[in-house]
């Protein structure tokens, strides 16, 4: 692997900046990658699959096709635990978004690529007409905390209730929606527009639940 290349982890999920993602690693192609990233303090890139499965599988003489979106998020390992030989449990934190400029699959199946880092969200306050989204998320968090469930959630401190991008990302992780819709929200450069779209979806769900 070229030192300038970033290891890529295609998943059937979307990682957002400041999002939390837990993974259990058992495929040989990822065990070495995760150990190396952990030892060197380097991130890997999470990209969302548009075709194929998370676990590499045979297809005739070779392996099934894997296709992923070109926009992803760097994942930094915050917790590393080797449960048993051939099994590693990690928790990761979403860092900066990136765009894959080119990619290739190594002989043992690991994807690597040259990536271009994308700008972090601008700090945009949550406008008054969207502030209910922060209150609703605070209410959800209070309920989860009272039931002792908060520690296992992707929603973790520090909480930035008045930051439009952060609030949009947390709702985009939690709301039910197609994978492609979640991917498009993550790749969106405008945090205020992202929040508006998330609130529209939230309002639709609320109305359907309370006709």
PDB file of C-alpha atoms in Angstrom:
ATOM      1  CA  UNK A   1       0.000   0.000   0.000  1.00  0.00           C
ATOM      2  CA  UNK A   2       1.274   3.466  -0.956  1.00  0.00           C
ATOM      3  CA  UNK A   3       1.861   5.659   2.118  1.00  0.00           C
ATOM      4  CA  UNK A   4      -0.307   8.344   0.526  1.00  0.00           C
ATOM      5  CA  UNK A   5      -3.253   5.969   0.198  1.00  0.00           C
ATOM      6  CA  UNK A   6      -5.982   5.695   2.826  1.00  0.00           C
ATOM      7  CA  UNK A   7      -7.403   2.271   3.769  1.00  0.00           C
ATOM      8  CA  UNK A   8     -11.138   2.111   3.034  1.00  0.00           C
ATOM      9  CA  UNK A   9     -13.848   0.163   4.853  1.00  0.00           C
ATOM     10  CA  UNK A  10     -17.027  -0.208   2.723  1.00  0.00           C
ATOM     11  CA  UNK A  11     -20.121  -0.666   4.920  1.00  0.00           C
ATOM     12  CA  UNK A  12     -23.895  -0.827   4.631  1.00  0.00           C
ATOM     13  CA  UNK A  13     -24.071   2.230   6.881  1.00  0.00           C
ATOM     14  CA  UNK A  14     -23.087   5.899   6.822  1.00  0.00           C
ATOM     15  CA  UNK A  15     -20.635   7.495   9.241  1.00  0.00           C
ATOM     16  CA  UNK A  16     -21.113  11.199   9.953  1.00  0.00           C
ATOM     17  CA  UNK A  17     -18.541  13.591  11.438  1.00  0.00           C
ATOM     18  CA  UNK A  18     -18.684  13.320  15.259  1.00  0.00           C
ATOM     19  CA  UNK A  19     -20.716  10.123  14.891  1.00  0.00           C
ATOM     20  CA  UNK A  20     -19.925   6.985  16.863  1.00  0.00           C
ATOM     21  CA  UNK A  21     -19.602   3.613  15.140  1.00  0.00           C
ATOM     22  CA  UNK A  22     -18.815   0.264  16.797  1.00  0.00           C
ATOM     23  CA  UNK A  23     -17.420  -2.573  14.687  1.00  0.00           C
ATOM     24  CA  UNK A  24     -16.438  -6.195  15.274  1.00  0.00           C
ATOM     25  CA  UNK A  25     -13.553  -7.049  12.983  1.00  0.00           C
ATOM     26  CA  UNK A  26     -12.948 -10.646  11.890  1.00  0.00           C
ATOM     27  CA  UNK A  27     -12.105 -10.571   8.178  1.00  0.00           C
ATOM     28  CA  UNK A  28      -8.360 -10.989   7.553  1.00  0.00           C
ATOM     29  CA  UNK A  29      -8.313  -7.988   5.196  1.00  0.00           C
ATOM     30  CA  UNK A  30      -9.466  -5.701   8.027  1.00  0.00           C
ATOM     31  CA  UNK A  31      -7.705  -7.256  11.039  1.00  0.00           C
ATOM     32  CA  UNK A  32      -4.260  -6.134   9.893  1.00  0.00           C
ATOM     33  CA  UNK A  33      -5.570  -2.741   8.752  1.00  0.00           C
ATOM     34  CA  UNK A  34      -7.275  -1.998  12.077  1.00  0.00           C
ATOM     35  CA  UNK A  35      -4.249  -3.098  14.112  1.00  0.00           C
ATOM     36  CA  UNK A  36      -1.954  -0.917  12.004  1.00  0.00           C
ATOM     37  CA  UNK A  37      -4.258   2.132  12.239  1.00  0.00           C
ATOM     38  CA  UNK A  38      -4.551   1.684  15.996  1.00  0.00           C
ATOM     39  CA  UNK A  39      -0.786   1.293  16.501  1.00  0.00           C
ATOM     40  CA  UNK A  40       0.031   4.327  14.333  1.00  0.00           C
ATOM     41  CA  UNK A  41      -2.868   6.507  15.508  1.00  0.00           C
ATOM     42  CA  UNK A  42      -4.094   6.829  11.919  1.00  0.00           C
ATOM     43  CA  UNK A  43      -7.713   6.880  10.704  1.00  0.00           C
ATOM     44  CA  UNK A  44      -9.315   4.730   8.035  1.00  0.00           C
ATOM     45  CA  UNK A  45     -12.063   5.766   5.663  1.00  0.00           C
ATOM     46  CA  UNK A  46     -15.655   4.561   5.967  1.00  0.00           C
ATOM     47  CA  UNK A  47     -17.484   4.519   2.634  1.00  0.00           C
ATOM     48  CA  UNK A  48     -21.026   3.375   1.957  1.00  0.00           C
ATOM     49  CA  UNK A  49     -21.670   0.396  -0.286  1.00  0.00           C
ATOM     50  CA  UNK A  50     -23.964   0.872  -3.266  1.00  0.00           C
ATOM     51  CA  UNK A  51     -23.402  -2.698  -4.463  1.00  0.00           C
ATOM     52  CA  UNK A  52     -22.116  -5.781  -2.669  1.00  0.00           C
ATOM     53  CA  UNK A  53     -21.990  -6.921   0.945  1.00  0.00           C
ATOM     54  CA  UNK A  54     -19.880  -5.956   3.941  1.00  0.00           C
ATOM     55  CA  UNK A  55     -18.352  -9.443   4.219  1.00  0.00           C
ATOM     56  CA  UNK A  56     -16.355 -10.540   1.194  1.00  0.00           C
ATOM     57  CA  UNK A  57     -17.939 -13.545  -0.476  1.00  0.00           C
ATOM     58  CA  UNK A  58     -17.077 -15.860  -3.309  1.00  0.00           C
ATOM     59  CA  UNK A  59     -18.713 -15.519  -6.715  1.00  0.00           C
ATOM     60  CA  UNK A  60     -17.624 -18.293  -9.036  1.00  0.00           C
ATOM     61  CA  UNK A  61     -13.866 -18.199  -9.564  1.00  0.00           C
ATOM     62  CA  UNK A  62     -13.462 -14.842  -7.837  1.00  0.00           C
ATOM     63  CA  UNK A  63     -15.257 -12.587  -5.393  1.00  0.00           C
ATOM     64  CA  UNK A  64     -18.515 -10.653  -5.594  1.00  0.00           C
ATOM     65  CA  UNK A  65     -18.350  -7.068  -6.839  1.00  0.00           C
ATOM     66  CA  UNK A  66     -18.091  -4.273  -4.292  1.00  0.00           C
ATOM     67  CA  UNK A  67     -19.032  -0.725  -5.329  1.00  0.00           C
ATOM     68  CA  UNK A  68     -19.133   2.226  -2.957  1.00  0.00           C
ATOM     69  CA  UNK A  69     -19.943   5.935  -2.998  1.00  0.00           C
ATOM     70  CA  UNK A  70     -17.033   8.310  -3.413  1.00  0.00           C
ATOM     71  CA  UNK A  71     -17.909  10.505  -0.411  1.00  0.00           C
ATOM     72  CA  UNK A  72     -17.007   9.085   3.001  1.00  0.00           C
ATOM     73  CA  UNK A  73     -15.844   9.974   6.497  1.00  0.00           C
ATOM     74  CA  UNK A  74     -12.568   9.277   8.264  1.00  0.00           C
ATOM     75  CA  UNK A  75     -12.943   7.052  11.337  1.00  0.00           C
ATOM     76  CA  UNK A  76     -10.584   7.400  14.303  1.00  0.00           C
ATOM     77  CA  UNK A  77     -10.331   4.438  16.683  1.00  0.00           C
ATOM     78  CA  UNK A  78     -11.271   5.461  20.222  1.00  0.00           C
ATOM     79  CA  UNK A  79     -11.444   1.978  21.753  1.00  0.00           C
ATOM     80  CA  UNK A  80      -9.591  -1.194  20.736  1.00  0.00           C
ATOM     81  CA  UNK A  81     -10.201  -4.595  22.288  1.00  0.00           C
ATOM     82  CA  UNK A  82      -8.946  -7.976  21.163  1.00  0.00           C
ATOM     83  CA  UNK A  83     -11.635 -10.337  22.457  1.00  0.00           C
ATOM     84  CA  UNK A  84     -10.012 -13.510  21.101  1.00  0.00           C
ATOM     85  CA  UNK A  85      -7.675 -14.556  18.286  1.00  0.00           C
ATOM     86  CA  UNK A  86      -9.133 -13.396  14.980  1.00  0.00           C
ATOM     87  CA  UNK A  87     -11.650 -11.013  16.552  1.00  0.00           C
ATOM     88  CA  UNK A  88     -11.178  -7.324  17.392  1.00  0.00           C
ATOM     89  CA  UNK A  89     -13.850  -4.989  18.740  1.00  0.00           C
ATOM     90  CA  UNK A  90     -13.406  -1.281  18.076  1.00  0.00           C
ATOM     91  CA  UNK A  91     -15.321   1.913  18.619  1.00  0.00           C
ATOM     92  CA  UNK A  92     -14.686   4.780  16.254  1.00  0.00           C
ATOM     93  CA  UNK A  93     -15.436   8.493  16.022  1.00  0.00           C
ATOM     94  CA  UNK A  94     -16.263  10.149  12.727  1.00  0.00           C
ATOM     95  CA  UNK A  95     -13.739  12.831  11.766  1.00  0.00           C
ATOM     96  CA  UNK A  96     -13.393  14.745   8.500  1.00  0.00           C
ATOM     97  CA  UNK A  97     -15.338  13.948   5.358  1.00  0.00           C
ATOM     98  CA  UNK A  98     -13.469  13.106   2.163  1.00  0.00           C
ATOM     99  CA  UNK A  99     -13.950  12.301  -1.488  1.00  0.00           C
ATOM    100  CA  UNK A 100     -12.253   9.280  -3.061  1.00  0.00           C
ATOM    101  CA  UNK A 101     -10.223  10.392  -6.072  1.00  0.00           C
ATOM    102  CA  UNK A 102      -9.186   6.860  -7.081  1.00  0.00           C
ATOM    103  CA  UNK A 103      -9.258   3.446  -5.448  1.00  0.00           C
ATOM    104  CA  UNK A 104      -7.907  -0.053  -5.904  1.00  0.00           C
ATOM    105  CA  UNK A 105      -8.365  -3.405  -4.211  1.00  0.00           C
ATOM    106  CA  UNK A 106      -5.249  -5.147  -2.916  1.00  0.00           C
ATOM    107  CA  UNK A 107      -4.639  -8.859  -3.426  1.00  0.00           C
ATOM    108  CA  UNK A 108      -6.090  -9.792  -0.011  1.00  0.00           C
ATOM    109  CA  UNK A 109      -9.235  -7.727  -0.613  1.00  0.00           C
ATOM    110  CA  UNK A 110      -8.541  -4.479   1.233  1.00  0.00           C
ATOM    111  CA  UNK A 111      -9.599  -1.323  -0.598  1.00  0.00           C
ATOM    112  CA  UNK A 112      -7.241   1.670  -0.541  1.00  0.00           C
ATOM    113  CA  UNK A 113      -7.411   4.996  -2.298  1.00  0.00           C
ATOM    114  CA  UNK A 114      -6.205   8.544  -2.623  1.00  0.00           C
ATOM    115  CA  UNK A 115      -8.683  10.877  -0.965  1.00  0.00           C
ATOM    116  CA  UNK A 116      -9.346  14.607  -0.920  1.00  0.00           C
ATOM    117  CA  UNK A 117     -10.430  15.990   2.449  1.00  0.00           C
ATOM    118  CA  UNK A 118     -13.623  18.045   2.369  1.00  0.00           C
ATOM    119  CA  UNK A 119     -14.202  21.199   4.372  1.00  0.00           C
ATOM    120  CA  UNK A 120     -15.703  20.852   7.827  1.00  0.00           C
ATOM    121  CA  UNK A 121     -19.194  22.248   8.301  1.00  0.00           C
ATOM    122  CA  UNK A 122     -19.272  25.980   8.914  1.00  0.00           C
ATOM    123  CA  UNK A 123     -20.458  26.887  12.407  1.00  0.00           C
ATOM    124  CA  UNK A 124     -24.079  27.851  11.719  1.00  0.00           C
ATOM    125  CA  UNK A 125     -26.452  28.512  14.660  1.00  0.00           C
ATOM    126  CA  UNK A 126     -29.759  26.637  14.668  1.00  0.00           C
ATOM    127  CA  UNK A 127     -32.424  29.144  13.556  1.00  0.00           C
ATOM    128  CA  UNK A 128     -35.500  29.691  15.725  1.00  0.00           C
ATOM    129  CA  UNK A 129     -37.848  27.955  13.281  1.00  0.00           C
ATOM    130  CA  UNK A 130     -35.779  24.737  13.532  1.00  0.00           C
ATOM    131  CA  UNK A 131     -35.004  24.880  17.254  1.00  0.00           C
ATOM    132  CA  UNK A 132     -37.694  22.303  18.032  1.00  0.00           C
ATOM    133  CA  UNK A 133     -35.380  19.656  16.537  1.00  0.00           C
ATOM    134  CA  UNK A 134     -32.875  20.309  19.337  1.00  0.00           C
ATOM    135  CA  UNK A 135     -35.575  20.111  22.014  1.00  0.00           C
ATOM    136  CA  UNK A 136     -36.932  16.849  20.613  1.00  0.00           C
ATOM    137  CA  UNK A 137     -33.474  15.300  20.554  1.00  0.00           C
ATOM    138  CA  UNK A 138     -32.830  16.457  24.112  1.00  0.00           C
ATOM    139  CA  UNK A 139     -36.095  14.824  25.175  1.00  0.00           C
ATOM    140  CA  UNK A 140     -35.092  11.570  23.471  1.00  0.00           C
ATOM    141  CA  UNK A 141     -31.701  11.623  25.159  1.00  0.00           C
ATOM    142  CA  UNK A 142     -33.297  12.240  28.562  1.00  0.00           C
ATOM    143  CA  UNK A 143     -35.560   9.214  28.068  1.00  0.00           C
ATOM    144  CA  UNK A 144     -32.668   6.988  26.977  1.00  0.00           C
ATOM    145  CA  UNK A 145     -30.570   8.156  29.925  1.00  0.00           C
ATOM    146  CA  UNK A 146     -33.388   7.429  32.397  1.00  0.00           C
ATOM    147  CA  UNK A 147     -33.590   3.871  31.013  1.00  0.00           C
ATOM    148  CA  UNK A 148     -29.820   3.411  31.172  1.00  0.00           C
ATOM    149  CA  UNK A 149     -29.498   3.156  27.381  1.00  0.00           C
ATOM    150  CA  UNK A 150     -27.525   6.308  26.588  1.00  0.00           C
ATOM    151  CA  UNK A 151     -24.050   4.718  26.803  1.00  0.00           C
ATOM    152  CA  UNK A 152     -24.758   2.437  23.834  1.00  0.00           C
ATOM    153  CA  UNK A 153     -26.093   5.138  21.516  1.00  0.00           C
ATOM    154  CA  UNK A 154     -24.342   6.978  18.681  1.00  0.00           C
ATOM    155  CA  UNK A 155     -25.422  10.225  20.399  1.00  0.00           C
ATOM    156  CA  UNK A 156     -22.583  11.035  22.822  1.00  0.00           C
ATOM    157  CA  UNK A 157     -21.105  14.176  24.387  1.00  0.00           C
ATOM    158  CA  UNK A 158     -19.978  16.813  23.760  1.00  0.00           C
ATOM    159  CA  UNK A 159     -23.470  17.948  22.757  1.00  0.00           C
ATOM    160  CA  UNK A 160     -23.694  20.974  20.462  1.00  0.00           C
ATOM    161  CA  UNK A 161     -27.410  21.681  20.494  1.00  0.00           C
ATOM    162  CA  UNK A 162     -27.058  25.076  18.784  1.00  0.00           C
ATOM    163  CA  UNK A 163     -24.852  23.882  15.910  1.00  0.00           C
ATOM    164  CA  UNK A 164     -26.916  23.239  12.773  1.00  0.00           C
ATOM    165  CA  UNK A 165     -24.494  20.739  11.224  1.00  0.00           C
ATOM    166  CA  UNK A 166     -24.005  18.729  14.408  1.00  0.00           C
ATOM    167  CA  UNK A 167     -27.752  18.610  15.083  1.00  0.00           C
ATOM    168  CA  UNK A 168     -28.538  17.611  11.496  1.00  0.00           C
ATOM    169  CA  UNK A 169     -25.952  14.826  11.608  1.00  0.00           C
ATOM    170  CA  UNK A 170     -27.297  13.337  14.828  1.00  0.00           C
ATOM    171  CA  UNK A 171     -30.869  13.242  13.513  1.00  0.00           C
ATOM    172  CA  UNK A 172     -29.651  11.858  10.167  1.00  0.00           C
ATOM    173  CA  UNK A 173     -28.051   8.959  12.051  1.00  0.00           C
ATOM    174  CA  UNK A 174     -31.184   8.201  14.069  1.00  0.00           C
ATOM    175  CA  UNK A 175     -34.130   8.761  11.732  1.00  0.00           C
ATOM    176  CA  UNK A 176     -35.372   5.844   9.607  1.00  0.00           C
ATOM    177  CA  UNK A 177     -34.550   6.483   5.957  1.00  0.00           C
ATOM    178  CA  UNK A 178     -33.109   4.700   2.917  1.00  0.00           C
ATOM    179  CA  UNK A 179     -29.350   4.287   2.923  1.00  0.00           C
ATOM    180  CA  UNK A 180     -28.984   6.465  -0.174  1.00  0.00           C
ATOM    181  CA  UNK A 181     -30.882   9.327   1.488  1.00  0.00           C
ATOM    182  CA  UNK A 182     -28.581   9.114   4.520  1.00  0.00           C
ATOM    183  CA  UNK A 183     -25.527   9.095   2.252  1.00  0.00           C
ATOM    184  CA  UNK A 184     -26.735  12.198   0.400  1.00  0.00           C
ATOM    185  CA  UNK A 185     -27.242  14.063   3.657  1.00  0.00           C
ATOM    186  CA  UNK A 186     -23.729  13.210   4.830  1.00  0.00           C
ATOM    187  CA  UNK A 187     -22.199  14.417   1.552  1.00  0.00           C
ATOM    188  CA  UNK A 188     -24.172  17.696   1.566  1.00  0.00           C
ATOM    189  CA  UNK A 189     -21.926  20.735   1.972  1.00  0.00           C
ATOM    190  CA  UNK A 190     -24.555  23.112   3.390  1.00  0.00           C
ATOM    191  CA  UNK A 191     -25.275  22.271   7.063  1.00  0.00           C
ATOM    192  CA  UNK A 192     -28.366  24.468   7.278  1.00  0.00           C
ATOM    193  CA  UNK A 193     -29.955  22.845   4.226  1.00  0.00           C
ATOM    194  CA  UNK A 194     -29.089  19.441   5.709  1.00  0.00           C
ATOM    195  CA  UNK A 195     -30.890  20.407   8.927  1.00  0.00           C
ATOM    196  CA  UNK A 196     -33.925  21.694   7.011  1.00  0.00           C
ATOM    197  CA  UNK A 197     -34.227  18.407   5.123  1.00  0.00           C
ATOM    198  CA  UNK A 198     -33.848  16.393   8.332  1.00  0.00           C
ATOM    199  CA  UNK A 199     -36.500  18.482  10.106  1.00  0.00           C
ATOM    200  CA  UNK A 200     -38.883  18.000   7.158  1.00  0.00           C
ATOM    201  CA  UNK A 201     -38.445  14.234   7.525  1.00  0.00           C
ATOM    202  CA  UNK A 202     -38.847  14.471  11.294  1.00  0.00           C
ATOM    203  CA  UNK A 203     -42.041  16.518  10.948  1.00  0.00           C
ATOM    204  CA  UNK A 204     -43.450  13.994   8.459  1.00  0.00           C
ATOM    205  CA  UNK A 205     -42.777  11.127  10.858  1.00  0.00           C
ATOM    206  CA  UNK A 206     -44.285  13.045  13.765  1.00  0.00           C
ATOM    207  CA  UNK A 207     -47.470  13.824  11.816  1.00  0.00           C
ATOM    208  CA  UNK A 208     -47.864  10.212  10.684  1.00  0.00           C
ATOM    209  CA  UNK A 209     -47.444   9.031  14.275  1.00  0.00           C
ATOM    210  CA  UNK A 210     -49.974  11.590  15.559  1.00  0.00           C
ATOM    211  CA  UNK A 211     -52.647  11.927  12.840  1.00  0.00           C
TER     212      UNK A 211
END
